[in-house]
Structures are given as structure tokens and as C-alpha cells.
Coordinates of C-alpha atoms in Angstrom, one line a residue:
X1 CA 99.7 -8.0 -161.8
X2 CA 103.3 -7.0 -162.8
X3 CA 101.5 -5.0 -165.4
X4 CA 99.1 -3.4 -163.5
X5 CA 102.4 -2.5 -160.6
X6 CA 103.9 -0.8 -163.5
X7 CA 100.3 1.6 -164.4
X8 CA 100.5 2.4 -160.9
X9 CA 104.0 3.7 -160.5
X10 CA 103.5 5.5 -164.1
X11 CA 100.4 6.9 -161.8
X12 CA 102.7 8.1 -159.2
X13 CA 105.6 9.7 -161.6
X14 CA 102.8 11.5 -163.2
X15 CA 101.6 13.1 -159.5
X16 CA 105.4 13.4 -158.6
X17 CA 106.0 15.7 -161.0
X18 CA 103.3 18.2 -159.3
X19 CA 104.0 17.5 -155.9
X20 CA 107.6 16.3 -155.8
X21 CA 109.3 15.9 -153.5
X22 CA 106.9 13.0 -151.4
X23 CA 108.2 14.3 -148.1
X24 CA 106.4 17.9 -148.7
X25 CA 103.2 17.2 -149.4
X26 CA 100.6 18.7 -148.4
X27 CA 100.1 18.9 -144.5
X28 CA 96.6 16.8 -145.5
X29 CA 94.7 15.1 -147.9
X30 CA 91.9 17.8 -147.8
X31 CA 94.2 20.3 -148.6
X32 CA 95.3 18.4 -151.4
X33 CA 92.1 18.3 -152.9
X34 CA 91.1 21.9 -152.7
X35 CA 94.1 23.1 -154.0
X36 CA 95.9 21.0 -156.6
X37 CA 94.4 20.5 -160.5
X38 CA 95.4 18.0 -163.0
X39 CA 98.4 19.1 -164.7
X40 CA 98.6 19.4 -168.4
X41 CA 100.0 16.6 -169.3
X42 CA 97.5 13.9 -167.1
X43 CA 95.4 13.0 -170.0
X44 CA 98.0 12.1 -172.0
X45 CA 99.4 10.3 -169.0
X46 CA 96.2 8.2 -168.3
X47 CA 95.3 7.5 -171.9
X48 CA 99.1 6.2 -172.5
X49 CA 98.3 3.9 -169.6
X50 CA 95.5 3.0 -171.0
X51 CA 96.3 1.9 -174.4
X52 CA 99.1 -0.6 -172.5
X53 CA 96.3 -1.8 -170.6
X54 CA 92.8 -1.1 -171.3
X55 CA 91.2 -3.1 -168.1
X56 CA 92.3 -0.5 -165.7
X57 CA 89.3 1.0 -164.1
X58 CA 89.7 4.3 -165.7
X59 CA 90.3 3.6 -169.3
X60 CA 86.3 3.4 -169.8
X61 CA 85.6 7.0 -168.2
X62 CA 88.0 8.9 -169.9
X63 CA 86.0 10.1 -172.7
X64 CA 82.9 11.0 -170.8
X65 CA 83.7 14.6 -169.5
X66 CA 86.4 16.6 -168.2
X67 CA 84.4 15.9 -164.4
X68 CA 86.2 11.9 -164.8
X69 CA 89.7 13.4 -165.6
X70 CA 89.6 15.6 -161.9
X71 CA 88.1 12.6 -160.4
X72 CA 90.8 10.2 -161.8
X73 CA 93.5 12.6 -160.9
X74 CA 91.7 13.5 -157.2
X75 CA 92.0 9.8 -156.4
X76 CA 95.8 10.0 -157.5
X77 CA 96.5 12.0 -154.6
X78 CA 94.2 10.1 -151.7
X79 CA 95.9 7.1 -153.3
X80 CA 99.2 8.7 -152.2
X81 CA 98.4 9.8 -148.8
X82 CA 96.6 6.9 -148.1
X83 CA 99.5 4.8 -149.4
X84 CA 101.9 6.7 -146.9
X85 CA 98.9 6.5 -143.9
X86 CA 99.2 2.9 -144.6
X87 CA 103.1 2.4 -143.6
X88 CA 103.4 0.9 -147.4
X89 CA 107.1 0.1 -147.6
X90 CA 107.5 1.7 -150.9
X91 CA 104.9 4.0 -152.3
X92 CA 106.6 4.9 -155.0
X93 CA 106.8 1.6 -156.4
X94 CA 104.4 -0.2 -154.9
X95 CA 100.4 0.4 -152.8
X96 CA 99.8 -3.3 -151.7
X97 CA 97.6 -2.5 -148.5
X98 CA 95.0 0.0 -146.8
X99 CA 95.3 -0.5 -143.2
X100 CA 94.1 1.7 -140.3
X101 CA 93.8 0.4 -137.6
X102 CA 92.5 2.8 -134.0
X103 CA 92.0 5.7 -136.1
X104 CA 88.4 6.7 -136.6
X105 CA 88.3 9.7 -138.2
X106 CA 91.3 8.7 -140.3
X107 CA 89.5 5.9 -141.6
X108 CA 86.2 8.1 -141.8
X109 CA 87.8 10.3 -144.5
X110 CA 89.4 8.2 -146.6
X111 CA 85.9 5.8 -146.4
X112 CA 84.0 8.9 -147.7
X113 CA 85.8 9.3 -150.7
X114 CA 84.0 7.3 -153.4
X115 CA 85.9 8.5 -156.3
X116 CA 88.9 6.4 -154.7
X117 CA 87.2 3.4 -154.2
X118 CA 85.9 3.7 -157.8
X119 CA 89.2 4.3 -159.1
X120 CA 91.0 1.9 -156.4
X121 CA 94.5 0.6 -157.8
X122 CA 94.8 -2.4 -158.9
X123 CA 97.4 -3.2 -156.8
X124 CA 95.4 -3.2 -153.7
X125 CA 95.0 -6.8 -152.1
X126 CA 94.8 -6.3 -148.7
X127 CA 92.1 -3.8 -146.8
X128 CA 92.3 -3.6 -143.2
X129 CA 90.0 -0.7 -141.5
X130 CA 90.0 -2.3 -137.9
X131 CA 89.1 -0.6 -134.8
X132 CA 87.9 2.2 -136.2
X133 CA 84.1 2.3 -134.0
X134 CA 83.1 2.6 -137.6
X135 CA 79.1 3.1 -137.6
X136 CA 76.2 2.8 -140.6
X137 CA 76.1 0.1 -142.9
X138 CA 78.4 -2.1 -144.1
X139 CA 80.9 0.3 -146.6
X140 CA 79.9 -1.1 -149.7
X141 CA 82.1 1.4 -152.0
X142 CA 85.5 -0.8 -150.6
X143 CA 83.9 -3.9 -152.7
X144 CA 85.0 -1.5 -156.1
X145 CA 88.4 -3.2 -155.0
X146 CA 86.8 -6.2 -156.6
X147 CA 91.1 -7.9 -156.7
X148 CA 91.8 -8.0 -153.0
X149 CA 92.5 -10.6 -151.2
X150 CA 92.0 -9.8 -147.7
X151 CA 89.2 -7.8 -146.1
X152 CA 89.0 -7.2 -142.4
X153 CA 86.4 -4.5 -141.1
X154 CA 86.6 -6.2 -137.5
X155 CA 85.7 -4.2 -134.1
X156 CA 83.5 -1.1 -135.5
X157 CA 79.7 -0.6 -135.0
X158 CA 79.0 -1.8 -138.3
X159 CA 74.9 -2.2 -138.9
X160 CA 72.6 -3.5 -141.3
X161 CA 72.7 -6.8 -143.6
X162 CA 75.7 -7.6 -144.9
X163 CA 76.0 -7.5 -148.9
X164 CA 76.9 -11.2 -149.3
X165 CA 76.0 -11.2 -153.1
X166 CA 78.5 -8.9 -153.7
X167 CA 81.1 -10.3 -151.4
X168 CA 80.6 -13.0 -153.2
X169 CA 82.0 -11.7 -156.3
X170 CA 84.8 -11.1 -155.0
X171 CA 87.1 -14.3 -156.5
X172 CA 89.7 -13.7 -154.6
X173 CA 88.8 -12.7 -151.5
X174 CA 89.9 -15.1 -149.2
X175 CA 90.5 -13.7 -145.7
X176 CA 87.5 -11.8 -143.9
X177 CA 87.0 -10.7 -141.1
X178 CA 83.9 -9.0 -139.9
X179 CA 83.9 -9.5 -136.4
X180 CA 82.8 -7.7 -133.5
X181 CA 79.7 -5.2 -135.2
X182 CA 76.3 -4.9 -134.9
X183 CA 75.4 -6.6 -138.5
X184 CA 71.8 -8.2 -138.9
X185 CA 71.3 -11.6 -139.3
X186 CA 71.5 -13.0 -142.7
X187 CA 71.0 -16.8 -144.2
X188 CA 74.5 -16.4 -144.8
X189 CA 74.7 -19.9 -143.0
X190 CA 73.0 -21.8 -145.7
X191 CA 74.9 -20.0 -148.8
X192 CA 77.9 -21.3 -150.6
X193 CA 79.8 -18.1 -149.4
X194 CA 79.9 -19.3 -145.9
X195 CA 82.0 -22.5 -146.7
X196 CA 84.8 -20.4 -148.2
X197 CA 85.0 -18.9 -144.4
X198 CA 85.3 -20.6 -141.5
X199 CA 83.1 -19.0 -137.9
X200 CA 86.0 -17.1 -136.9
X201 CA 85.0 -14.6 -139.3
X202 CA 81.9 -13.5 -138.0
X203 CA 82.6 -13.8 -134.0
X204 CA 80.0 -11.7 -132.6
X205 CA 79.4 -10.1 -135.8
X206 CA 75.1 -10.2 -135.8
X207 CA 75.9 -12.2 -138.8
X208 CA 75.3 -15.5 -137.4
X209 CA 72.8 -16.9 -135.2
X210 CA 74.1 -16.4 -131.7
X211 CA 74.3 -19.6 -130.1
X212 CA 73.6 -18.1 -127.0
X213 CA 71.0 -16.3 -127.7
X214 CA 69.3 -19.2 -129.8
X215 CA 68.8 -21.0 -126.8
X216 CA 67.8 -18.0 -124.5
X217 CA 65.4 -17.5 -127.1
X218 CA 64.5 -21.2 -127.3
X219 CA 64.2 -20.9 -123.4
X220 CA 62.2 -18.0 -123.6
X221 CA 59.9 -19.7 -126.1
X222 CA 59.1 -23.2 -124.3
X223 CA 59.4 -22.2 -120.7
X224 CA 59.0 -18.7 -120.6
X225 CA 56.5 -18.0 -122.9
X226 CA 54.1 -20.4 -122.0
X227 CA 54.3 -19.4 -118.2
X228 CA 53.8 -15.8 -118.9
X229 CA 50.3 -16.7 -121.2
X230 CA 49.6 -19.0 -118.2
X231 CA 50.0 -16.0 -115.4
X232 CA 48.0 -13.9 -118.2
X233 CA 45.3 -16.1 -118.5
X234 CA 45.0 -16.4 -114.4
X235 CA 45.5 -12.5 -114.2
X236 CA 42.7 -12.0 -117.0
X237 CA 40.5 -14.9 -115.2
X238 CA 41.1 -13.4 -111.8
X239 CA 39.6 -10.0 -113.2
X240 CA 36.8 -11.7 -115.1
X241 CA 35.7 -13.4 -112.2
X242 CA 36.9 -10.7 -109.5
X243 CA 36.9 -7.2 -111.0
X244 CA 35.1 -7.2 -114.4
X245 CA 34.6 -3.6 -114.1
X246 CA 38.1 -3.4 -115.6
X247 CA 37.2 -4.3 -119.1
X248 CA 34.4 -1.9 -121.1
X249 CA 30.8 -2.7 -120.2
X250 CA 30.5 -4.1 -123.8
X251 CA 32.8 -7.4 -122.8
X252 CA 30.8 -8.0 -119.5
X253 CA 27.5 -8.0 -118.2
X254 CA 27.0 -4.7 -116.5
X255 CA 24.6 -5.3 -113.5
X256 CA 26.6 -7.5 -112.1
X257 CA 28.8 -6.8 -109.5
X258 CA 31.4 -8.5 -107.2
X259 CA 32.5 -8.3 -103.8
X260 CA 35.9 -6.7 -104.7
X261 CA 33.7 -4.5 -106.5
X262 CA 31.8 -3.4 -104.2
X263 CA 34.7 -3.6 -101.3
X264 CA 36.3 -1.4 -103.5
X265 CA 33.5 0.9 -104.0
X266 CA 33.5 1.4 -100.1
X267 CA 36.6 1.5 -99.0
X268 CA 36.5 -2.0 -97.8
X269 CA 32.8 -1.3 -96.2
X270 CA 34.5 1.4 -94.2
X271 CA 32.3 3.4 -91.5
X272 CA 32.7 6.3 -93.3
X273 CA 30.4 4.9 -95.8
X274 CA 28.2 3.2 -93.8
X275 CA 24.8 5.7 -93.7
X276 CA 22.4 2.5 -91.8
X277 CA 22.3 -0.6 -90.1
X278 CA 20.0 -3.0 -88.5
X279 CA 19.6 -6.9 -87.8
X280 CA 19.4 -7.3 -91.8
X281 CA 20.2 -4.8 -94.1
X282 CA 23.4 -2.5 -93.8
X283 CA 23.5 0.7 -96.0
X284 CA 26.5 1.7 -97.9
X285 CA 27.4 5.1 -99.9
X286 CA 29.6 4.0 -102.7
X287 CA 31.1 5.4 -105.9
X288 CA 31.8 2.7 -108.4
X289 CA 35.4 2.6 -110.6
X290 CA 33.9 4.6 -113.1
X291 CA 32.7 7.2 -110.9
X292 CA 29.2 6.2 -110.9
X293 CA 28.1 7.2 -107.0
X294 CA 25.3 4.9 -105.9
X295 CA 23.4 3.0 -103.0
X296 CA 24.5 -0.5 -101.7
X297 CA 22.1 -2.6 -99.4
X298 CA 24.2 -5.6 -97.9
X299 CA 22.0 -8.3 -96.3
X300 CA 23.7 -9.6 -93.6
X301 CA 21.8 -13.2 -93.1
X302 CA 23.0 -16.4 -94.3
X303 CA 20.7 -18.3 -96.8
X304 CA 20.4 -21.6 -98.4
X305 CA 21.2 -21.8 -102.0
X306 CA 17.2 -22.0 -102.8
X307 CA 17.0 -19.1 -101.3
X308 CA 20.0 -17.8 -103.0
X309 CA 18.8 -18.5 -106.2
X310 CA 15.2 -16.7 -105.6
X311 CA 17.3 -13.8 -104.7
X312 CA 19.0 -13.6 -107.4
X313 CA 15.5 -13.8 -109.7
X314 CA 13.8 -11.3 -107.8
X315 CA 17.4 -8.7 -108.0
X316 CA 17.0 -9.7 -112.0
X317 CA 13.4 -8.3 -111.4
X318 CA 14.3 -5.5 -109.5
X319 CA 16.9 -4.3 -112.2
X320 CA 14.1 -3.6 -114.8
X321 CA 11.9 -1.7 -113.4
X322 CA 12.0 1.4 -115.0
X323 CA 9.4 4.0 -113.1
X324 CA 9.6 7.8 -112.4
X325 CA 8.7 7.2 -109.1
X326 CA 11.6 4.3 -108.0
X327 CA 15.2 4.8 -107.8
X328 CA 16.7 2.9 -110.8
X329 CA 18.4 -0.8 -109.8
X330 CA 22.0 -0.7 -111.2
X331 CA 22.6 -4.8 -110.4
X332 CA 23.1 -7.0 -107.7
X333 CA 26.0 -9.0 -106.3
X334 CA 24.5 -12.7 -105.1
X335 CA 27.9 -14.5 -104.2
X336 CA 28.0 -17.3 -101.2
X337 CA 30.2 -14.3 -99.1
X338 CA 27.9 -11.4 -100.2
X339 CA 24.5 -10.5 -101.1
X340 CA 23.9 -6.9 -102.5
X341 CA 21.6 -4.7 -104.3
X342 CA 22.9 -1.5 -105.6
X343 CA 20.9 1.3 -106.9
X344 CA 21.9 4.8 -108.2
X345 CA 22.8 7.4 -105.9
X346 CA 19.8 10.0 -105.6
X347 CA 20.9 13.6 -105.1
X348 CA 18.0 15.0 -102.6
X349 CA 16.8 15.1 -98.9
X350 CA 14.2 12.4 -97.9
X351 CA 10.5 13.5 -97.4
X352 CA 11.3 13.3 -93.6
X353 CA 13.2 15.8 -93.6
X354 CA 11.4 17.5 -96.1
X355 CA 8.7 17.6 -93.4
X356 CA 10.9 18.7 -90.9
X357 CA 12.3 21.7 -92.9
X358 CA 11.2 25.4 -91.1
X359 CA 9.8 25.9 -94.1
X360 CA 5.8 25.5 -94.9
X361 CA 4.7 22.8 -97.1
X362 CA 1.3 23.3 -98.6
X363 CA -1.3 20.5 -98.4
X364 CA -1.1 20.6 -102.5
X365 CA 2.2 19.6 -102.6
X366 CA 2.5 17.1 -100.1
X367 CA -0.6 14.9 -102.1
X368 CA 1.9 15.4 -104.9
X369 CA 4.4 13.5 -103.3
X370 CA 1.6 11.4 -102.2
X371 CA 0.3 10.5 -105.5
X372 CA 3.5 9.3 -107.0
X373 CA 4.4 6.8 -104.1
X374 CA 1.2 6.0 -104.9
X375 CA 2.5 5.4 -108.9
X376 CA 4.9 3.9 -107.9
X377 CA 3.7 1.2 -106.2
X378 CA 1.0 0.4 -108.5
X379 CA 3.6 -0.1 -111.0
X380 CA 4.9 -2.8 -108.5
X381 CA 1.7 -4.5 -108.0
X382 CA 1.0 -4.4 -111.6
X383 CA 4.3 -5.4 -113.4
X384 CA 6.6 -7.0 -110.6
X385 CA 4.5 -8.3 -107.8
X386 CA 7.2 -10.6 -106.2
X387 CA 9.3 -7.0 -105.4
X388 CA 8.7 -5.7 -102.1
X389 CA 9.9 -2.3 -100.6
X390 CA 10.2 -0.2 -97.7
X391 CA 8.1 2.6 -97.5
X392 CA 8.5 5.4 -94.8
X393 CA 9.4 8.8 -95.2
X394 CA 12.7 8.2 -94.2
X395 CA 13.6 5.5 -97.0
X396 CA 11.0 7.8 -99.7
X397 CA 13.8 10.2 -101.6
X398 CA 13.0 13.7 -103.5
X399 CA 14.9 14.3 -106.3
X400 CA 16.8 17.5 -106.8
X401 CA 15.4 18.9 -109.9
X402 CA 11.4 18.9 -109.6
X403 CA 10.9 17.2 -105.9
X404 CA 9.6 13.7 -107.9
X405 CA 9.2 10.8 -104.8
X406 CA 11.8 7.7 -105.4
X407 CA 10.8 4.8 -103.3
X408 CA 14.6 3.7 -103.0
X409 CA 14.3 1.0 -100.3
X410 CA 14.0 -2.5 -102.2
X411 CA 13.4 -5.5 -99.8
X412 CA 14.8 -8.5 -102.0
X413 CA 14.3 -12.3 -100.6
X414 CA 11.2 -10.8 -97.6
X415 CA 8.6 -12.0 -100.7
X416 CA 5.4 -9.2 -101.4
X417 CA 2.6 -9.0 -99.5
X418 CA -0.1 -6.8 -100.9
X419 CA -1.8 -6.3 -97.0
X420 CA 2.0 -5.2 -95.6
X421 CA 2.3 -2.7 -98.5
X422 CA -0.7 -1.2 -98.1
X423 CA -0.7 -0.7 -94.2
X424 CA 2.8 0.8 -95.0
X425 CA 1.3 2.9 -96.7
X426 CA -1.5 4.1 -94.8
X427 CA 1.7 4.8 -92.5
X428 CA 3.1 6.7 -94.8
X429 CA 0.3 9.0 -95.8
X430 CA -0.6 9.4 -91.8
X431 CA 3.4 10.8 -91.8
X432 CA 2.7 12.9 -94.6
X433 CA 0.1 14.8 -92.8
X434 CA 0.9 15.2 -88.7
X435 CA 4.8 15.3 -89.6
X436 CA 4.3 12.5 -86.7
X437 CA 6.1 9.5 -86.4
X438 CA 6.1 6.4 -84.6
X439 CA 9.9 6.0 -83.0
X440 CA 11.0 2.4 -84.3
X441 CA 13.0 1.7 -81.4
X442 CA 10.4 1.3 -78.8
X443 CA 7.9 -1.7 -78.4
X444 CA 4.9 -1.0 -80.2
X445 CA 5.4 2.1 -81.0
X446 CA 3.3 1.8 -84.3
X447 CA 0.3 0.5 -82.3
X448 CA 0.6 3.2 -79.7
X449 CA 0.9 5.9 -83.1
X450 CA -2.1 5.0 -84.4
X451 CA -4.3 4.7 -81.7
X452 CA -3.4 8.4 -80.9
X453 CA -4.6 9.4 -84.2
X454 CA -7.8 7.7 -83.8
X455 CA -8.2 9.3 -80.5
X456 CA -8.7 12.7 -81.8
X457 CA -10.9 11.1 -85.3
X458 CA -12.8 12.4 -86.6
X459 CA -13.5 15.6 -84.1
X460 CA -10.1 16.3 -82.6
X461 CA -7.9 16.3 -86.2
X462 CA -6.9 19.5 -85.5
X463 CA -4.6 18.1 -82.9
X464 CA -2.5 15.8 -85.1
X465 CA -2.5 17.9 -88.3
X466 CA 1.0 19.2 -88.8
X467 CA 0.9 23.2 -87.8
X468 CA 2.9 23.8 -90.8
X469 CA -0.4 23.3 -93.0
X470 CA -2.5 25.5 -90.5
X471 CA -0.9 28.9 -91.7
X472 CA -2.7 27.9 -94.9
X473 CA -6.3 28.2 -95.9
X474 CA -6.8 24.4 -96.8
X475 CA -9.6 22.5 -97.8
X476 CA -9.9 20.4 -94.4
X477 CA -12.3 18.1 -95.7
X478 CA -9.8 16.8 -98.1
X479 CA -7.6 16.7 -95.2
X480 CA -10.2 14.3 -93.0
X481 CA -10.4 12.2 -96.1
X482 CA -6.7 11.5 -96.4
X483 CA -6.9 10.6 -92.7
X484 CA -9.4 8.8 -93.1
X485 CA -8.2 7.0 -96.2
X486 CA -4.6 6.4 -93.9
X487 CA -6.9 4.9 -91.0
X488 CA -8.6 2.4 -93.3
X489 CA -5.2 1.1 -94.8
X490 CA -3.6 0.6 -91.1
X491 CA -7.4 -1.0 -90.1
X492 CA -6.8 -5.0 -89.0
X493 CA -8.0 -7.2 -90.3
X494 CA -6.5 -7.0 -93.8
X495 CA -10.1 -7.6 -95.2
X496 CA -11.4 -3.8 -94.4
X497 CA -8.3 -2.5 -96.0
X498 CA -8.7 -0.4 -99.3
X499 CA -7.2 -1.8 -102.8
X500 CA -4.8 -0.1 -104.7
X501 CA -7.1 0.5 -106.6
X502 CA -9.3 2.4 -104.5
X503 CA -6.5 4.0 -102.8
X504 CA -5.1 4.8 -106.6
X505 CA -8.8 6.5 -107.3
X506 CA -9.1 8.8 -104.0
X507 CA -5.8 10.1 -103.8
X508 CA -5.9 11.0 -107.6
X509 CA -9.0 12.7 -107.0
X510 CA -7.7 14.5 -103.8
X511 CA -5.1 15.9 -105.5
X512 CA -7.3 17.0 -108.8
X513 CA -9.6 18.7 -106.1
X514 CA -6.1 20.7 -104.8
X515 CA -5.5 21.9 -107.7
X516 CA -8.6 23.7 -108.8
X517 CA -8.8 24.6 -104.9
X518 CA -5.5 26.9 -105.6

């Protein structure tokens, strides 16, 4: 060491000689740099030095280019300034210790200098850059100083891992401090480095496992963690159960609905959505979560669980049947609080209204409309007998884009009966041709509709035939017929009434006979 004291005041004379006196140097060490050059005699100087002691960190550099004699004489002058900025007793003689301490940008500069670091004096034991609020990584070009024996980079904002294979090189180093950063955590704890340095030397560092934070963690893991995955687990079972129109339609079975679902869908069953009720069946406008407007019938009577169950077979039934002339089933809700059917919303006035339009409807197109109720409940007889509907021209729906009937009125859990349907119809067709009907909210008012319809048959029809029809020529035999055929249907007993078939046959043929009539 005396040796290498001796290289470094030799170092100093040498720069003395440019910028004697000390006192009068440059107002910086920027300035230095920009505006000083080796003087003629620094190669001599360093290779002198270097034949005394050919371990100093130059001597192997030296012959490489003239770039490593201005880097070699560059670091002579931070050495001195930083010497000086380090309240060294004797810089002249002696450059024991880099300390700045509360200084950023001070400690900033002389950090950014590599060329010192590589060149760092020998004589340098001790490094202290404290308080600095020092940021980036851990300054790896200070390890050059591979001789010192203390190392304190305490209170900055130090970040990153911490190079302890390279601290470890350093023999001698046996005082560090890097407390107070932000350093990741390494395995430092299970090295051999760690023993030479006791906990105090990483307080708050990052470079330890925090004790407190080990057990938050720890805390977090086995009481935490498992409470939040057990409120998940409720929250996701409360949806699937609840509101499974949350998740996509592939992860849950789409005709299926809820009563949040369908509370939702309503507004909580609010009266602005309400569009019928009676003893049974309330009638619901609804638009479901993904937009999807539709229908919802809510049966209002409490079953048994038989009864239940047959309700929800004959809602399976419902939901595939797949005709041009029924409003399509989108699923059913068949909880203990709530029985439902919901079907799609159908854009169009009913043929009631149709009937009672100013406008004139032609006998052709009302056996149109005629014709595919009758479709449509064929399809019901033939495919899904247990389904029964309601079939009036208030619950019989046109749709918007080429006036198609949709029977939209399913009555789930009232079981079919082929005699009901078809005096519902023979209703229906009677409707479809006096634009008559019999008011539901007086006694008998069916009996008393039908018996003055068979007052004026067959000599008086002129009297119940809708007017609307009479600015028309029309073929009033086919007319009579459809009356006739509508009589038959409403005839008790059951056993004169018309099958489907039959009915199917006439009113085809009716309506072939129309056509070729216009």
C-alpha cells in the first residue's frame, strides 16, 4: 500500500504541474474535462510508474491507443476534485475516501464517470455515496475499486438485484451498508457472503425477506386467500344458480331462466310491463340482459311438485316446436316461487285489431290468415299433442314482414283436448268473418254469440258478415261454407264436430278457390 501511496502522489505532481496551484482549479470538474489535455510529459509519467509497479490498473492499457492515455489522464483530474469534494485531509499526499453524503447531483456526476472507476486509485478504501436519492440499479462501475474496505450506498432509491457475485470478490470489503433502497430480493440469505455481514446491512434494503411482509404474506396466503376463493366460489355459485345469463350461452343452458332473470327483465314485474292479467296467467313485456325483447306468461297458481314436474316436460316440449305459424318458445322458468314461459317478442298488431283497422280486408286474405292457424295447429296435433294454446284473435299475432299468423298464447300444465281446440277454433274463424266477438266478461257470452249467428243461418248471413268484405265482389258461397264449417266446430256434442283433418281439407280448398276467384 505504501507503494501504491507513492504512484498516487507521483499521479498528483504530474497534474500539479498543469494545474498548480490546487486552490485555482477549475471552477468544476466539467470544465476540467473540456478544456485541459495531457501534457507532454504524462506518458512518460505513467509508464515510469508503471515500471515501479506494474499492478496498477493502468499499466496494461497503456499501449492500446492514445484514447487510454486521455482517459488515464481525464481520471487524474476527477480523482483530484473528487479528492477535495471528499474533505480528504491531504490530497496531495494522500486519497483514502469517496464520501458524499446529501448531495445528489454531486454524487450523480462523479457516479457517471466510468473512466474513474476503471482507473480508481489504489488508495481508495473507503466509498461512502449516502443519501444521495440515488435511483437505477445498483452502480456496478464502484466494484472497479476491487481494494476498499468499506462500501456504504445506504438511503438512495437503489433498484434491481444486487450483484452479490461480484461483491463477493471484493476480499476486503468488510463494512457494507446497503440500507434503505428499493433492491429485489436475492438468496443472498443462504450464500456464504451473508455471514461476512451481519442484518444491519440490509435494513429495509429489498434485499432480505421482510419479516413483516413474510407474515402479511403468510396471512394473506392461509386466511385471506382461502376466504376470498370461498366468497368467489359463493359469488360464482350465486350467479350459476341466480343469474346465469351472466356467463356466455356456451357455459349454461340457454332456455332456462330464473326468477332474477326474469325480475330483472321486468323491472321487478313492474305495471309498466304488465300488458294482461286474469285468475291464472299474467302477461309480461320483457327485454332480456342481452337485449333480446320477448313475451313472459307468469302462472299465478300454486302446484304440487307432480304437477311441477309435468310442467316443466310439457315447457321442454313447447321449446321445440319450430313452426311458421307459432311464436318461437325461448325457455321456461319452473322454480317453487315462479312458473314462466317466455317466448320471443313478435313485432305486429293482433288479427283483432287487424279486423278492426278502417281499412278493408278482402275475404282472400283473411282465409290466408285462416289457413295458417289452421298449420299451425295441425303441427300441434301431429308432433306435440300434450301442448295446448289459446286461440282468439286477440292472442293470434301478425308478423310485420309478410302478415304470417303466430299462435303466441301457450297454455302449459291445462293438458290438450282435441274437442276444446277445435271449438276454439270454429270461434276463431266465426271472428274472422263478422269482425264479431263474444265480450269475455259477461256470463255466457259465448253461448249467447253463437246462437245469434245461427239466428240469421243460413238465410240471414248477410247480417253478421263483416261490412268491410261487402264493398267487395266475393264469392259468398265460400263465405256460407266457412260459416258453416265455424258452426259445425262450435256444434255440442263433441261427436258432430269436424277433424283436423277435415277442417285442414276445406279450408285449404277455400282458399285455393280465392285465389283463382281473383
Amino acid at each position: 500500500m505504501a507503494s501504491s501511496h507513492f504512484f498516487f502522489v507521483s499521479f498528483l505532481i504530474s497534474l500539479s504541474s498543469t494545474l498548480l496551484p490546487l486552490s485555482v482549479l477549475s471552477a468544476t470538474v466539467v470544465e476540467d474535462l473540456a478544456n485541459l489535455s495531457p501534457p507532454p510529459d504524462f506518458t512518460t509519467t505513467i509508464t515510469n510508474n508503471c515500471l515501479r509497479d506494474p499492478l496498477l490498473r493502468y499499466c496494461n492499457n497503456t499501449s492500446s491507443s492514445p484514447m487510454d492515455i486521455v482517459e488515464i489522464f481525464r481520471s487524474t483530474i476527477v480523482a483530484s476534485h473528487l479528492c477535495n469534494e471528499s474533505k480528504n485531509p491531504n490530497c496531495v499526499e494522500s486519497f483514502p475516501r469517496i464520501r458524499i453524503h446529501g448531495r445528489p447531483k454531486t454524487a450523480a456526476l462523479y457516479l457517471s464517470f466510468d473512466f474513474f472507476w476503471k482507473y480508481c486509485p489504489l488508495t481508495v478504501v473507503d466509498i461512502e455515496l449516502v443519501n444521495n436519492s440515488l435511483k437505477d440499479g445498483f452502480p456496478k462501475n464502484v466494484l472497479s475499486c476491487a481494494q476498499i474496505r468499506t462500501l456504504d450506498l445506504s438511503y438512495n432509491q437503489f433498484s434491481g438485484f444486487v450483484p452479490v457475485q461480484d461483491l463477493s470478490g471484493l476480499t476486503n470489503l468488510t463494512h457494507l451498508n446497503l440500507s434503505y433502497n428499493r433492491f429485489s430480493e436475492n438468496k443472498i440469505s443462504d450464500s456464504d457472503f451473508f455471514k461476512r455481514f451481519n442484518a444491519s446491512s440490509f435494513i429495509q434494503s429489498g434485499v432480505l425477506p421482510n419479516v413483516k411482509r413474510y407474515k402479511m404474506k403468510l396471512l394473506v396466503l392461509l386466511i385471506v386467500f382461502p376466504i376470498m376463493v370461498i366468497l368467489l366460489c359463493f359469488c360464482f355459485g350465486w350467479l350459476c344458480i341466480k343469474r346465469p345469463d351472466y356467463f356466455p350461452r356456451t357455459c349454461r343452458r340457454s332456455y332456462k331462466f330464473t326468477y332474477a332473470m326474469l325480475e330483472a327483465a321486468t323491472d321487478e314485474f313492474s305495471d309498466q310491463h304488465l300488458l294482461s292479467t286474469s285468475d291464472r296467467v299474467d302477461i309480461y313485456k320483457g327485454t332480456l340482459r342481452d337485449g333480446t325483447e320477448t313475451k313472459i306468461e307468469i302462472y299465478k297458481e300454486k302446484v304440487s311438485s307432480e304437477k311441477r314436474r309435468e310442467f316443466g316436460e310439457e315447457c321442454e316440449a313447447a321449446f321445440r316446436l319450430r313452426h311458421k305459424n307459432l311464436v318461437r318458445v325461448l325457455g321456461w322458468c319452473n322454480s317453487r316461487s315462479l312458473r314462466a314461459l317466455v317466448t320471443e317478442w313478435t313485432q305486429g298488431e293482433n288479427v283483432e285489431t287487424w279486423l278492426s283497422s278502417s281499412s278493408a280486408i278482402s275475404w282472400r286474405r283473411r282465409l290466408r290468415v285462416v289457413l295458417g292457424v289452421v298449420e299451425g295447429i295441425c303441427y300441434l296435433s301431429d308432433q306435440w299433442p300434450e301442448i295446448t294454446f289459446d286461440l282468439t284473435t286477440n292472442s293470434v299475432l301478425l308478423s310485420d314482414d309478410d302478415q304470417e299468423p303466430l299462435i303466441s298464447h301457450f297454455k302449459i300444465g291445462d293438458g290438450n283436448n282435441s274437442s276444446t281446440n277445435i271449438f276454439n277454433f270454429g270461434l276463431f274463424l266465426l271472428e274472422m268473418i263478422t269482425n264479431l266477438r263474444p265480450d269475455m266478461e259477461q256470463e255466457d257470452s259465448e253461448r249467447r254469440y253463437l246462437e245469434y249467428i245461427r239466428v240469421h243461418y243460413p238465410d240471414n248471413l248477410e247480417r253478421v258478415i263483416d261490412e268491410k268484405m261487402k264493398t267487395e265482389e266475393r264469392p259468398f258461397d265460400q263465405v256460407k261454407q266457412a260459416i258453416t264449417l265455424g258452426l259445425m266446430c262450435t256444434d255440442k256434442p263433441p261427436l258432430k264436430q269436424p277433424s283436423l283433418t277435415q277442417i285442414y281439407d276445406l279450408v285449404s280448398s277455400l282458399y285455393e278457390s280465392s285465389l283463382r276467384h281473383d
